[in-house]
Tab-separated table of C-alpha atoms in Angstrom:
chain	number	residue	atom	x	y	z
I	1	UNK	CA	-7.394	13.109	7.786
I	2	UNK	CA	-5.819	15.451	5.275
I	3	UNK	CA	-2.509	13.632	5.680
I	4	UNK	CA	-4.012	10.312	4.602
I	5	UNK	CA	-5.630	11.867	1.539
I	6	UNK	CA	-2.325	13.497	0.652
I	7	UNK	CA	-0.524	10.145	0.989
I	8	UNK	CA	-3.049	8.435	-1.301
I	9	UNK	CA	-2.868	11.232	-3.860
I	10	UNK	CA	0.903	11.216	-3.856
I	11	UNK	CA	1.159	7.476	-4.536
I	12	UNK	CA	-1.912	7.130	-6.797
I	13	UNK	CA	0.199	6.686	-9.989
I	14	UNK	CA	2.283	4.015	-8.246
I	15	UNK	CA	-0.837	2.090	-7.185
I	16	UNK	CA	-2.264	2.290	-10.720
I	17	UNK	CA	1.007	0.979	-12.158
I	18	UNK	CA	1.169	-1.867	-9.623
I	19	UNK	CA	-2.463	-2.845	-10.258
I	20	UNK	CA	-1.865	-2.899	-14.037
I	21	UNK	CA	1.570	-4.548	-14.225
I	22	UNK	CA	2.058	-6.770	-11.183
I	23	UNK	CA	0.166	-10.089	-11.067
I	24	UNK	CA	-2.265	-10.650	-8.215
I	25	UNK	CA	-0.177	-12.976	-6.015
I	26	UNK	CA	2.998	-10.940	-6.449
I	27	UNK	CA	1.283	-7.801	-5.131
I	28	UNK	CA	0.945	-9.442	-1.741
I	29	UNK	CA	4.612	-10.456	-1.844
I	30	UNK	CA	5.615	-6.935	-2.937
I	31	UNK	CA	3.601	-5.474	-0.036
I	32	UNK	CA	5.298	-7.793	2.458
I	33	UNK	CA	8.724	-6.903	1.057
I	34	UNK	CA	7.944	-3.184	1.381
I	35	UNK	CA	6.857	-3.679	5.000
I	36	UNK	CA	10.012	-5.639	5.832
I	37	UNK	CA	12.163	-3.024	4.071
I	38	UNK	CA	10.414	-0.302	6.060
I	39	UNK	CA	11.475	-1.955	9.287
I	40	UNK	CA	15.037	-1.128	8.284
I	41	UNK	CA	14.107	2.546	7.842
I	42	UNK	CA	17.135	3.703	9.770
I	43	UNK	CA	19.315	2.709	6.797
I	44	UNK	CA	20.058	5.458	4.234
I	45	UNK	CA	18.263	3.945	1.215
I	46	UNK	CA	15.220	2.499	2.964
I	47	UNK	CA	12.669	4.486	4.913
I	48	UNK	CA	9.807	4.138	7.323
I	49	UNK	CA	7.493	5.398	4.548
I	50	UNK	CA	7.694	1.889	3.056
I	51	UNK	CA	5.540	0.375	5.839
I	52	UNK	CA	2.204	2.109	5.038
I	53	UNK	CA	2.926	1.769	1.319
I	54	UNK	CA	3.463	-1.968	1.765
I	55	UNK	CA	0.221	-2.292	3.713
I	56	UNK	CA	-1.711	-0.526	0.956
I	57	UNK	CA	-0.129	-2.637	-1.804
I	58	UNK	CA	-0.820	-5.858	0.107
I	59	UNK	CA	-4.386	-4.696	0.758
I	60	UNK	CA	-5.082	-4.689	-2.983
I	61	UNK	CA	-5.399	-8.485	-2.844
I	62	UNK	CA	-7.135	-8.950	0.505
I	63	UNK	CA	-10.889	-8.398	0.123
I	64	UNK	CA	-11.554	-7.985	3.825
I	65	UNK	CA	-9.107	-5.079	4.108
I	66	UNK	CA	-10.388	-3.456	0.898
I	67	UNK	CA	-13.963	-3.660	2.173
I	68	UNK	CA	-12.941	-2.156	5.516
I	69	UNK	CA	-11.061	0.711	3.813
I	70	UNK	CA	-14.011	1.409	1.510
I	71	UNK	CA	-16.395	1.638	4.481
I	72	UNK	CA	-13.993	3.885	6.340
I	73	UNK	CA	-13.799	6.359	3.440
I	74	UNK	CA	-17.581	6.945	3.498
């Protein structure tokens, strides 16, 4: 699980910025856009790293997923 902790630590400033500056409904849209962009990861600018990032950004607004992630961390 060290890889997951490393991923969270690496993007922690991004998540803090998104939580502070992006309105609640747009976070879900931003997460979906990141997931869709990640599906085109074979292109030079986009990457497959966008898929888990999009899931985490979208999860900020979905209580069920947040609750599940919180339980999983314990």
